[in-house]
Short mmCIF file of C-alpha atoms and ligand atoms in Angstrom, two decimals:
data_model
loop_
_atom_site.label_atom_id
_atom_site.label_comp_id
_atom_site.label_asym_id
_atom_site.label_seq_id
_atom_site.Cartn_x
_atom_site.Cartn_y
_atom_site.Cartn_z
CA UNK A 6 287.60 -18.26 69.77
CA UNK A 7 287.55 -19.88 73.01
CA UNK A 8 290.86 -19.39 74.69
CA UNK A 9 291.38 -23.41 76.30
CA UNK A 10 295.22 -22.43 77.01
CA UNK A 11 294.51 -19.66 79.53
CA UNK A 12 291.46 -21.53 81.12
CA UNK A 13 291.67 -20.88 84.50
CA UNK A 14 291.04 -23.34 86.98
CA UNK A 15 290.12 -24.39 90.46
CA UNK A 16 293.13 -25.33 92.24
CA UNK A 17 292.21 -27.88 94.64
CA UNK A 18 289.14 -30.57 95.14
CA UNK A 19 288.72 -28.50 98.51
CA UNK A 20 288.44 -24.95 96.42
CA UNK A 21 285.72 -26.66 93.71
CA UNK A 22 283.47 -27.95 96.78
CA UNK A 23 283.78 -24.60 98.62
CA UNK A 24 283.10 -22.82 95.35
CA UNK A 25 280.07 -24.95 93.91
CA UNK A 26 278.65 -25.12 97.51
CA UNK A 27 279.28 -21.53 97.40
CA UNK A 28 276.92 -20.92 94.33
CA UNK A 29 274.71 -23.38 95.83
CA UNK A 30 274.23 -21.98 99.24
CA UNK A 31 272.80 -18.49 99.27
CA UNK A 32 269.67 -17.05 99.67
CA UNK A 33 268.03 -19.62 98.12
CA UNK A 34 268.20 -21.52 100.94
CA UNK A 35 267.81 -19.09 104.14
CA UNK A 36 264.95 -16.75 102.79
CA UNK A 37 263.65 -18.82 99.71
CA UNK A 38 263.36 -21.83 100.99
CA UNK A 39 261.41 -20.84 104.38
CA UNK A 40 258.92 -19.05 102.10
CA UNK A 41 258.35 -21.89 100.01
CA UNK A 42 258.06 -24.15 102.49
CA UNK A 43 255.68 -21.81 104.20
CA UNK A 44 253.47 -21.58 101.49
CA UNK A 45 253.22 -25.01 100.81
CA UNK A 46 252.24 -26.69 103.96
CA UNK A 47 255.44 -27.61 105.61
CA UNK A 48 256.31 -30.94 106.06
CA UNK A 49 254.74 -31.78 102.89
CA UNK A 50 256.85 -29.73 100.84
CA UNK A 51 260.12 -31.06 102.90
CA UNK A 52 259.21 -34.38 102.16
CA UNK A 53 258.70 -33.35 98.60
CA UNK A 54 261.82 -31.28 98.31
CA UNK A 55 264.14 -34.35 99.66
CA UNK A 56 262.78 -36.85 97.48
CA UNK A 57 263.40 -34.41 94.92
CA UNK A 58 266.69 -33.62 95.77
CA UNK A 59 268.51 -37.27 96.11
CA UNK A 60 266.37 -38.65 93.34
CA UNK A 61 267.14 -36.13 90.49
CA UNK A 62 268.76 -33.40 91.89
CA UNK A 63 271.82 -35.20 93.25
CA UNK A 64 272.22 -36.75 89.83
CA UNK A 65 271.46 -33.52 87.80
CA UNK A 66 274.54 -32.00 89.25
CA UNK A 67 276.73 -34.77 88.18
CA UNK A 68 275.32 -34.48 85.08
CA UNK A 69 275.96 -30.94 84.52
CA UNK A 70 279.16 -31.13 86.01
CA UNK A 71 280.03 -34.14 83.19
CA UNK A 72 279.08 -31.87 80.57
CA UNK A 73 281.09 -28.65 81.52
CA UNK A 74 284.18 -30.54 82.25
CA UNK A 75 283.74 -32.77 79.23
CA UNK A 76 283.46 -29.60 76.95
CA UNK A 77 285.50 -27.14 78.68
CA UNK A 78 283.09 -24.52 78.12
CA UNK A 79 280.32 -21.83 78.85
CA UNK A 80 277.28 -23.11 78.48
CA UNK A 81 276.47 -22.20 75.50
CA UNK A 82 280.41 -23.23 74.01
CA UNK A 83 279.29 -27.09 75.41
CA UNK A 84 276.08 -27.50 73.70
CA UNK A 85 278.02 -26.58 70.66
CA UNK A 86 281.07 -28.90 71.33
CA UNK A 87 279.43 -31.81 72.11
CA UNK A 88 277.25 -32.12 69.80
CA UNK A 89 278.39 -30.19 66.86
CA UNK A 90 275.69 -31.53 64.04
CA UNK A 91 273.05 -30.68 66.08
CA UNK A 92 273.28 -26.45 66.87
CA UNK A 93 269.82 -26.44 68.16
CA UNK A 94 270.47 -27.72 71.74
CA UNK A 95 272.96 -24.53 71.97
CA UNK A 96 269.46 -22.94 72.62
CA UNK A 97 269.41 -24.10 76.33
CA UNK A 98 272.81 -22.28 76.82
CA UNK A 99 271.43 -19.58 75.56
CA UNK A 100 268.20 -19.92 78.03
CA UNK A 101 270.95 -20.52 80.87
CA UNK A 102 272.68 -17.07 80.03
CA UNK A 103 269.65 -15.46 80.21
CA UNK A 104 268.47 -17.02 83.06
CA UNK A 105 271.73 -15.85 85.34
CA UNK A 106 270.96 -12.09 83.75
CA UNK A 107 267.06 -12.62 85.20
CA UNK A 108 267.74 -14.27 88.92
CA UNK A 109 270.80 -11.81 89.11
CA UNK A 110 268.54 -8.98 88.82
CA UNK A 111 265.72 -9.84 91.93
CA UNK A 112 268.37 -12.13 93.54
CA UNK A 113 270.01 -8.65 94.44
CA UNK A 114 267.25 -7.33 95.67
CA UNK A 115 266.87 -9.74 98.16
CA UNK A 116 270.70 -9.10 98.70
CA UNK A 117 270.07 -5.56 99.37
CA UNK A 118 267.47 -6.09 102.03
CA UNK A 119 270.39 -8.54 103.61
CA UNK A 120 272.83 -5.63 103.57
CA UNK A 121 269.87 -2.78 104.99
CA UNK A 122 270.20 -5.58 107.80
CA UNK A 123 273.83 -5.35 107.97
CA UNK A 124 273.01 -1.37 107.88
CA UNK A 125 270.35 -1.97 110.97
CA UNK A 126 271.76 -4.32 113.28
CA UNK A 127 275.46 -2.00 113.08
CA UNK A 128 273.78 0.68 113.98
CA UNK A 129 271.62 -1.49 116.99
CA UNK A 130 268.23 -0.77 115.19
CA UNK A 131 266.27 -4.15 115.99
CA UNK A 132 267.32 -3.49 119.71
CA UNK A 133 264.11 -3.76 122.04
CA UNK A 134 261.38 -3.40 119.30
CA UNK A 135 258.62 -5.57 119.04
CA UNK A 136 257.29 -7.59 115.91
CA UNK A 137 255.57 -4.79 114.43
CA UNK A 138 257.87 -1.97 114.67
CA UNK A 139 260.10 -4.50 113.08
CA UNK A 140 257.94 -5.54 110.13
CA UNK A 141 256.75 -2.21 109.53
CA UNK A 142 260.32 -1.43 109.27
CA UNK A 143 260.90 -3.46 106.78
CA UNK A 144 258.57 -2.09 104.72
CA UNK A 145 259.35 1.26 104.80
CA UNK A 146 262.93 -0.02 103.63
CA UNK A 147 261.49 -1.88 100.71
CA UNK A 148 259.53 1.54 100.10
CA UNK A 149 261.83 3.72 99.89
CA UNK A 150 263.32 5.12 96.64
CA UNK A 151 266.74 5.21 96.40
CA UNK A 152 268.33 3.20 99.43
CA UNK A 153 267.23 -0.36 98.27
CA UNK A 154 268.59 0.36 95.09
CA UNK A 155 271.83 1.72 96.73
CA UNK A 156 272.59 -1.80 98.20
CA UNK A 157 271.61 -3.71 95.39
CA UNK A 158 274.05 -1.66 93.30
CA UNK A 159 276.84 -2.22 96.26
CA UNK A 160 276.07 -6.08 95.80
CA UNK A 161 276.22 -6.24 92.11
CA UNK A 162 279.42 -4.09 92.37
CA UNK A 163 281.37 -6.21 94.81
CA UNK A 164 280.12 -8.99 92.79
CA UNK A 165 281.38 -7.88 89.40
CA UNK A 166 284.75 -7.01 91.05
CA UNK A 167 285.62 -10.46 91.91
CA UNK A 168 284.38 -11.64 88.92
CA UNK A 169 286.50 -9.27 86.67
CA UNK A 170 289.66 -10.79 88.68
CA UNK A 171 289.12 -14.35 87.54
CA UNK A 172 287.79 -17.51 88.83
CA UNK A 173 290.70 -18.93 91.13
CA UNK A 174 291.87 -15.73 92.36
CA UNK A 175 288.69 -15.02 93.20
CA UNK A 176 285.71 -17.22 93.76
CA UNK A 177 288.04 -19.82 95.73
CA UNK A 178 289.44 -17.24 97.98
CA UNK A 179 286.88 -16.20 99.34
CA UNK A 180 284.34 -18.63 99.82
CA UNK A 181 286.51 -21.51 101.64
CA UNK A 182 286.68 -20.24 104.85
CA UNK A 183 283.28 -18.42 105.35
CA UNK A 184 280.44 -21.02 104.58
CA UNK A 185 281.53 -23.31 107.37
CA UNK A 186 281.57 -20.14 109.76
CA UNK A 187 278.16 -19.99 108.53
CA UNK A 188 276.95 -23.25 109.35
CA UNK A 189 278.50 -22.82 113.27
CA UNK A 190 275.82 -19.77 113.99
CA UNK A 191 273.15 -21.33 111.99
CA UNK A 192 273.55 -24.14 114.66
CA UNK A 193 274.05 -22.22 117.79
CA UNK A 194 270.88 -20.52 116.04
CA UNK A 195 269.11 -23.76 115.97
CA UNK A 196 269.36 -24.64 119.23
CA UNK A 197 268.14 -21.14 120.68
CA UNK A 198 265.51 -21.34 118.32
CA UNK A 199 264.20 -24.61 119.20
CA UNK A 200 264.17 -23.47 122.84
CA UNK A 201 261.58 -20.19 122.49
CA UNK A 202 258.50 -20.66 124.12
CA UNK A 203 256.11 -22.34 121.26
CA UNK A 204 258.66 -23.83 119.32
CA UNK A 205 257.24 -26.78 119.09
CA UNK A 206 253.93 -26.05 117.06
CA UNK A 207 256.59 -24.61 114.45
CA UNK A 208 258.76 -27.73 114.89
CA UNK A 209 255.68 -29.81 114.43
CA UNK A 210 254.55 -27.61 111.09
CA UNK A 211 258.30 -27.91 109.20
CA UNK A 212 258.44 -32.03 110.15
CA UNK A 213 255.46 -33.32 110.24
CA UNK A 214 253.72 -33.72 106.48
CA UNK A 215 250.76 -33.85 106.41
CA UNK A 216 250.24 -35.86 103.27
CA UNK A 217 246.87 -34.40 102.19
CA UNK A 218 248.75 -31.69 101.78
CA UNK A 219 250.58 -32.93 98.88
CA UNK A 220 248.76 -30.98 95.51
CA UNK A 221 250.34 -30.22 92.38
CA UNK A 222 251.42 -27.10 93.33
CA UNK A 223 253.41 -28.31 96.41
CA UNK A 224 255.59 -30.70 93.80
CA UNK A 225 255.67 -27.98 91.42
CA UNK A 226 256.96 -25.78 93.58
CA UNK A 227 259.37 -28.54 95.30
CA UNK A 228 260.76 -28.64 92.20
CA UNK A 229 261.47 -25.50 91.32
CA UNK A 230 262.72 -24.33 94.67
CA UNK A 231 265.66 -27.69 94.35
CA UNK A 232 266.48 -26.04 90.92
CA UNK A 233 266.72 -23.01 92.48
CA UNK A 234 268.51 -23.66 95.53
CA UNK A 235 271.17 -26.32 93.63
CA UNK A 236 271.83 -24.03 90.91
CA UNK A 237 270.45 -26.54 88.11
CA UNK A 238 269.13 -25.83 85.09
CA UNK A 239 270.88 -22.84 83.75
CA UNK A 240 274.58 -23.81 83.38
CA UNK A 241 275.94 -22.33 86.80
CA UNK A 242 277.12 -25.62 87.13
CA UNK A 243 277.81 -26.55 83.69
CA UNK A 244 280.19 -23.28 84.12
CA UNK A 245 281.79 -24.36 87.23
CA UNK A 246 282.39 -28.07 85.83
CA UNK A 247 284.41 -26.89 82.93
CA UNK A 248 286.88 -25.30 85.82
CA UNK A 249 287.00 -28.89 87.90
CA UNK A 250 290.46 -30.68 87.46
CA UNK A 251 290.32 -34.00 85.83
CA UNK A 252 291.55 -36.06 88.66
CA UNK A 253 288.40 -34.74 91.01
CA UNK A 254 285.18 -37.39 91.31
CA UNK A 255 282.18 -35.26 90.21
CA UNK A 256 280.13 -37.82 92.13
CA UNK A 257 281.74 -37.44 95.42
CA UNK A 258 281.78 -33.69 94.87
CA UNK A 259 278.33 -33.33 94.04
CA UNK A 260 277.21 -35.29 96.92
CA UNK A 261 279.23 -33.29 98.86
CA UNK A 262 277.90 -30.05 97.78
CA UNK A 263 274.06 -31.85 97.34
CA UNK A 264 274.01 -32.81 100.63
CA UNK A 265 275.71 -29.53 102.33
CA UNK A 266 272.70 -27.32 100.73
CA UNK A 267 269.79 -29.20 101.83
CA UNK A 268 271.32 -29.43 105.33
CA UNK A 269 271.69 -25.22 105.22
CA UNK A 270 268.27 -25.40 103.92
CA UNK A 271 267.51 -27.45 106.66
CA UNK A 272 268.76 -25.69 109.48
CA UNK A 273 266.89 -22.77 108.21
CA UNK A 274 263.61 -24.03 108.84
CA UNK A 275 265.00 -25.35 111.99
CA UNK A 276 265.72 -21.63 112.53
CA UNK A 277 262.87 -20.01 111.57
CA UNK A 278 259.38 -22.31 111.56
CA UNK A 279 260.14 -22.47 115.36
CA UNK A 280 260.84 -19.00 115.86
CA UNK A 281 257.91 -17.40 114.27
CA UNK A 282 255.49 -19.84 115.51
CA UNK A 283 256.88 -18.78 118.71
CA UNK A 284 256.66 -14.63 117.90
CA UNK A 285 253.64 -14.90 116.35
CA UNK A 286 254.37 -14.62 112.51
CA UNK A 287 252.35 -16.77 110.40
CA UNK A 288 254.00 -19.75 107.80
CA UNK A 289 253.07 -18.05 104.48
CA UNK A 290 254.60 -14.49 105.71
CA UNK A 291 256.82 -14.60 102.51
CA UNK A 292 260.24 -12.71 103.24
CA UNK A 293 258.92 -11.34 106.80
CA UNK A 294 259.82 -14.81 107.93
CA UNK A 295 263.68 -14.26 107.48
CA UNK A 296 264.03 -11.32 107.72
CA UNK A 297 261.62 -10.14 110.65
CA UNK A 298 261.69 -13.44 112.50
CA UNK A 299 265.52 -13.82 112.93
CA UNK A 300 266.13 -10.73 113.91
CA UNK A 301 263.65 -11.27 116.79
CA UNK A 302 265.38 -14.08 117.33
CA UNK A 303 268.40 -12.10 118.16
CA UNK A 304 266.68 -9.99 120.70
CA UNK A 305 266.02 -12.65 122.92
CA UNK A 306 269.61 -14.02 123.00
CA UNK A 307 272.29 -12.84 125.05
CA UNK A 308 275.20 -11.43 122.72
CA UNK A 309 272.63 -10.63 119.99
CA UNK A 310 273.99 -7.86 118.60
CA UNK A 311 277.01 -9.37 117.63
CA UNK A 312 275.64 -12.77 116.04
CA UNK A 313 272.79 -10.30 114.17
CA UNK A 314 275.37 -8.51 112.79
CA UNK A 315 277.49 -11.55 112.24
CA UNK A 316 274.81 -13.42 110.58
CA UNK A 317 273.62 -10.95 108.60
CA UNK A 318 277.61 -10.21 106.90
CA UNK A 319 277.47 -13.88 106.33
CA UNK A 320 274.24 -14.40 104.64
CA UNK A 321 275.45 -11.05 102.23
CA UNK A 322 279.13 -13.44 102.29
CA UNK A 323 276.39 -16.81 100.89
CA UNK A 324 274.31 -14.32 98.74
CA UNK A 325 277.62 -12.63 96.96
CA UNK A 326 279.15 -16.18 96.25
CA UNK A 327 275.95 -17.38 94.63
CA UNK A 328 276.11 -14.29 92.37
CA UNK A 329 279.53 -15.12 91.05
CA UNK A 330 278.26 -18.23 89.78
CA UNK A 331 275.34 -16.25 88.20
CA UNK A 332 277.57 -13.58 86.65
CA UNK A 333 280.26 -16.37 85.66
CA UNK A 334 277.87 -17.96 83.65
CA UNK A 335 277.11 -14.63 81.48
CA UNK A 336 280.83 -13.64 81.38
CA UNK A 337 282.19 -17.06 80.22
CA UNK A 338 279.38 -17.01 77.35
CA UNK A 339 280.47 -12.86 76.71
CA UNK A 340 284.07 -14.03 76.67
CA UNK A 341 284.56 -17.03 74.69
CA UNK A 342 281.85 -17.09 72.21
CA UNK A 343 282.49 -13.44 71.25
CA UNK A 344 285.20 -12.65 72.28
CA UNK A 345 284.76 -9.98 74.78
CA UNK A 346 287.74 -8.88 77.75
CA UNK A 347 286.80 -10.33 80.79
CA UNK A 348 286.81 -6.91 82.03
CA UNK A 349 283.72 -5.56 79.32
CA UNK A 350 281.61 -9.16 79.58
CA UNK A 351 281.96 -7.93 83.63
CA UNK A 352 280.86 -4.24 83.53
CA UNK A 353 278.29 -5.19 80.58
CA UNK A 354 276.80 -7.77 82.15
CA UNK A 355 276.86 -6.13 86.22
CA UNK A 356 275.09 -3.08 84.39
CA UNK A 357 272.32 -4.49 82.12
CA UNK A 358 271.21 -6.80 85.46
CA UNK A 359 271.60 -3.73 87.81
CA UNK A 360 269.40 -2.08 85.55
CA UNK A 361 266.35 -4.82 85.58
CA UNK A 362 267.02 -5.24 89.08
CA UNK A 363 265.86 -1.76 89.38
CA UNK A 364 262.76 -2.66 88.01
CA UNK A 365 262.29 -5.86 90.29
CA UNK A 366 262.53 -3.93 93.26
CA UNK A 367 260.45 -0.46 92.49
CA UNK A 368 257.50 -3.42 91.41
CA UNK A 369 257.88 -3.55 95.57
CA UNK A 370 256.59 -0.41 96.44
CA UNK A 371 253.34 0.05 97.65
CA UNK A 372 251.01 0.90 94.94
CA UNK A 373 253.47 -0.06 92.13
CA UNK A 374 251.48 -0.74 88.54
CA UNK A 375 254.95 -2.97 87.77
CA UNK A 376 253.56 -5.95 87.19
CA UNK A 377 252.89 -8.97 84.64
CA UNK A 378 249.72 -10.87 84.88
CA UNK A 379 249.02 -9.46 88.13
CA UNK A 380 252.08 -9.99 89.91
CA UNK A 381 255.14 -7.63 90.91
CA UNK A 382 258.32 -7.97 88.16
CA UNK A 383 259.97 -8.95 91.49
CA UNK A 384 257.27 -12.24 91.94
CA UNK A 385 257.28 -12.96 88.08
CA UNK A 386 261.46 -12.05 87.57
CA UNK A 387 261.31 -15.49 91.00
CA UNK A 388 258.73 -17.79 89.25
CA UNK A 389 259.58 -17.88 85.38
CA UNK A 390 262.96 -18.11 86.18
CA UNK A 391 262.78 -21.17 89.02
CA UNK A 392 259.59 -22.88 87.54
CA UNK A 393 260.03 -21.99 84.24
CA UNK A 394 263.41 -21.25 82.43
CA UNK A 395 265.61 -23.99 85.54
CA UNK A 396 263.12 -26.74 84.87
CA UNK A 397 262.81 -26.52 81.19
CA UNK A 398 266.76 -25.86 80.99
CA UNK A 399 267.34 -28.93 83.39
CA UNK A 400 264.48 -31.24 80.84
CA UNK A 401 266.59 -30.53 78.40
CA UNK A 402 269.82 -30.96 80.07
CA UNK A 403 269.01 -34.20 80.61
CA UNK A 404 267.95 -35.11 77.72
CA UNK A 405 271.02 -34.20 75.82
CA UNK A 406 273.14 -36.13 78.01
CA UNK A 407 271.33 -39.28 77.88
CA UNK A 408 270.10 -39.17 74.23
CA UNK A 409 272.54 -36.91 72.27
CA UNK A 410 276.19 -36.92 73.75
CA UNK A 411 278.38 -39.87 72.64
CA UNK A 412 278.21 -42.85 75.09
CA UNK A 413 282.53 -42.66 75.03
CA UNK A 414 282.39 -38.66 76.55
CA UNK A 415 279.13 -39.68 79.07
CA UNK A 416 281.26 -42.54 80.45
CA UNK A 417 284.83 -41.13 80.36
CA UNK A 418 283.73 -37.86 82.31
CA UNK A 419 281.19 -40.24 84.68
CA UNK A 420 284.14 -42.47 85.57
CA UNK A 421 287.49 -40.30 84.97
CA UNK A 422 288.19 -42.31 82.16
CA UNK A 423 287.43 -45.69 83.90
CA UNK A 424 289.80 -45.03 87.04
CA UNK A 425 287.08 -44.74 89.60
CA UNK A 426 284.55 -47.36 90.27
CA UNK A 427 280.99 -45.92 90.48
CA UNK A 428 278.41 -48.03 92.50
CA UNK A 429 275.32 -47.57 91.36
CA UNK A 430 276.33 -46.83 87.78
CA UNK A 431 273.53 -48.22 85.77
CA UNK A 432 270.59 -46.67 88.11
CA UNK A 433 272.61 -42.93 87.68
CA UNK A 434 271.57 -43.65 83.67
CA UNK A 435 268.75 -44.54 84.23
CA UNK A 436 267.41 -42.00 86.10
CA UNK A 437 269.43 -39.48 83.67
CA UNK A 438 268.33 -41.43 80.45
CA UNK A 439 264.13 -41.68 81.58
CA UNK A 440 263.62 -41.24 85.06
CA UNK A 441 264.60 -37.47 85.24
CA UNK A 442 263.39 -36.34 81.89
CA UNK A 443 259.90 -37.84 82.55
CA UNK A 444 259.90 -36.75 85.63
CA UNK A 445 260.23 -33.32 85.00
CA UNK A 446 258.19 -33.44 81.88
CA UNK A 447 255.41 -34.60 83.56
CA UNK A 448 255.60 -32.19 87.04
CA UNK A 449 255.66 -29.07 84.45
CA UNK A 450 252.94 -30.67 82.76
CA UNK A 451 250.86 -30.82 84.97
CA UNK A 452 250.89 -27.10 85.88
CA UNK A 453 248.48 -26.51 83.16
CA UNK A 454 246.06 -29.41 83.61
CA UNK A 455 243.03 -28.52 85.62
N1 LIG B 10 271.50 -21.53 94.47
C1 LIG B 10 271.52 -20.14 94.82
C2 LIG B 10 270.82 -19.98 96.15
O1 LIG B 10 270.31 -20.90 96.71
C3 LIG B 10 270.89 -19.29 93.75
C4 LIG B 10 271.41 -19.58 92.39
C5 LIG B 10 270.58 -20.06 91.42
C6 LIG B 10 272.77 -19.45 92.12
C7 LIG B 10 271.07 -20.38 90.17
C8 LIG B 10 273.25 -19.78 90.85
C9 LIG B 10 272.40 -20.24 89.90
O2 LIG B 10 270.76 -18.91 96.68
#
């Protein structure tokens, strides 16, 4: 039985902004995004990816966040609730659940290469090496057997700790104070960035689209990285709306949030295009980008020890606060549709992703035979879950809100029960009712047209 009496919530508008940017701003943004972007021609795919992001992701959120606060529920709990004749759509909660348990499980991967660079810049390792020691230090990292897998279990664990302790207590605490620190170095960043010898040809590659470059692939993979890097798709935010308070306007908030991750994401090209055009390391370099390039960056500044070490805390700090919204999503399902303690649905859930995560990151080693259709469970674990399992969970999101919930729990939810006046009202249905659900249909479908 769902227990609605104890459901904790966030206590303030400022905690459910800090805590939904906090899911939204993670890694997703500082080393997905620049590979992404990389691969897909640069200011093509940024053009892409904003038009993306104010025309349906912007909306998405609110519409996710109408449906978790409407139902007061996991995902999987709202389906049900709200439209109780029609169990089938429950399926997408279900696909959201186990779409947390998949990103959670190469998501800390990623987080454990953040923390070996916690690890390396403590102990001063990036100090005076050139690019290739560097890189080549990276790999042997990723290589190795058992440390990778150390600091992916470290993540998962401080992860599952905060999680077991509830959402207020927790998730609020800790993420209001740190993202803005964030933002300040990924400025000061910025600006040293932009001033490296060469910066401009990288400047030029992250702003200037080329539109010829626009294919299939580069909206495709637009898409999936805004699903990604918003959290959409999967009920993170479905979770996180059943915890907002009433009185808070989801539009406001999910500008607000919208807008704060594609600046981050922003900045991070800012950061990096410039930077490795400058050191030599080529657009499509995949995770060398962030985590080679930057600390190269930091070699060249004065104080770099302390804002690589800084920098790389925070970006574990952005990366740990996305995976409570991962895990939340798993443990709200464990706990209120059957009827786990908080405490099991935690160590279950921390333990069954640890354990694929293990996979993800051993399909990294040189040599590895891990793989699915010829790529590494770490590349497949990244692509079915962004450009598969987010955009078909978001289709469908959307569809159920404009075609299945009543009108009466759309509108009361949209407005606060008619005490805020939305501008713009009718185009937010219409882009929820047809414009998002063809849109997406026809972006995925045209992944398997020639
Ligand atoms: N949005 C997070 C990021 O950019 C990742 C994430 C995806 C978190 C889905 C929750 C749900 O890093």
């Amino acid at each position: 039985m769902a227990e609605k009496n104890k459901r904790d919530g966030f206590g303030s508008k400022i905690g459910i902004i800090a805590a939904a940017a906090g899911s939204a701003v993670g890694l997703g943004n500082i080393y997905r995004f620049p590979c992404v972007a990389g691969e897909n021609g640069g200011g093509a795919f940024l053009i892409v990816y904003l038009v993306i992001v104010l025309t349906l992701g912007i909306p998405m959120m609110i519409g996710e966040f109408i449906l978790g606060r409407r139902a007061q529920k996991n995902p999987v709990g709202t389906f049900k609730a709200l439209a109780p004749s029609a169990k089938g759509w429950s399926l997408i909660g279900y696909m959201g659940v186990l779409c947390a348990f998949l990103i959670i499980a190469f998501y800390s991967t990623v987080a454990g290469w953040t923390i070996e660079s916690v690890y390396k810049s403590v102990i001063n390792y990036y100090h005076g090496k050139d690019l290739a020691t560097i890189e080549q230090g990276f790999n042997d990292s990723i290589n190795m057997t058992v440390r990778p897998l150390l600091w992916q279990a470290v993540f998962i664990f401080i992860s599952a700790f905060v999680i077991a302790k509830g959402i207020s207590k927790g998730i609020e605490k800790y993420s209001k104070i740190l993202m803005p620190i964030l933002i300040i170095i990924l400025l000061i960043l910025c600006v040293k960035s932009i001033l490296l010898p060469g910066a401009y040809e990288g400047l030029k590659f992250f702003f200037k689209p080329d539109f010829s470059k626009i294919s299939r692939q580069v909206i495709t993979s637009a898409l999936g990285q805004v699903f990604f890097s918003m959290s959409l798709g999967m009920g993170a935010l479905i979770t996180y709306g059943s915890y907002i308070s009433k009185k808070d306007n989801l539009v406001t908030t999910s500008l607000m949030v919208g807008l704060s991750d594609t600046f981050v994401a922003i900045l991070a090209g800012v950061i990096i295009f410039p930077a490795a055009f400058s050191f030599g390391i080529r657009p499509e370099a995949g995770p060398s980008l962030a985590f080679n390039t930057l600390p190269m960056l930091f070699n060249q500044m004065n104080g770099g020890y302390f804002f690589c070490l800084i920098f790389f805390i925070l970006l574990v700090i952005a990366a740990w606060t996305s995976a409570l919204s991962l895990l939340e999503v798993i443990v709200s399902y464990l706990t209120e549709e059957l009827n786990l303690s908080r405490k099991k649905a935690t160590i279950y859930s921390s333990v069954g992703a640890f354990i694929i995560s293990i996979l993800a990151a051993m399909s990294l080693h040189d040599g590895s035979s891990l793989t699915i259709f010829g790529f590494t469970i770490f590349d497949s674990l990244d692509k079915i879950t962004s450009m598969v399992f987010m955009t078909l969970g978001g289709l469908f999101t959307v569809l159920f809100l404009g075609w299945k919930i009543k009108k009466q729990d759309f509108e009361d939810e949209f407005t606060n029960s008619g005490t805020v006046n939305i501008r713009l009202k009718k185009i937010f249905y219409y882009i929820i009712k047809f414009i998002a659900p063809a849109a997406i249909a026809v972006i995925m479908a045209s992944q398997f047209l020639m």
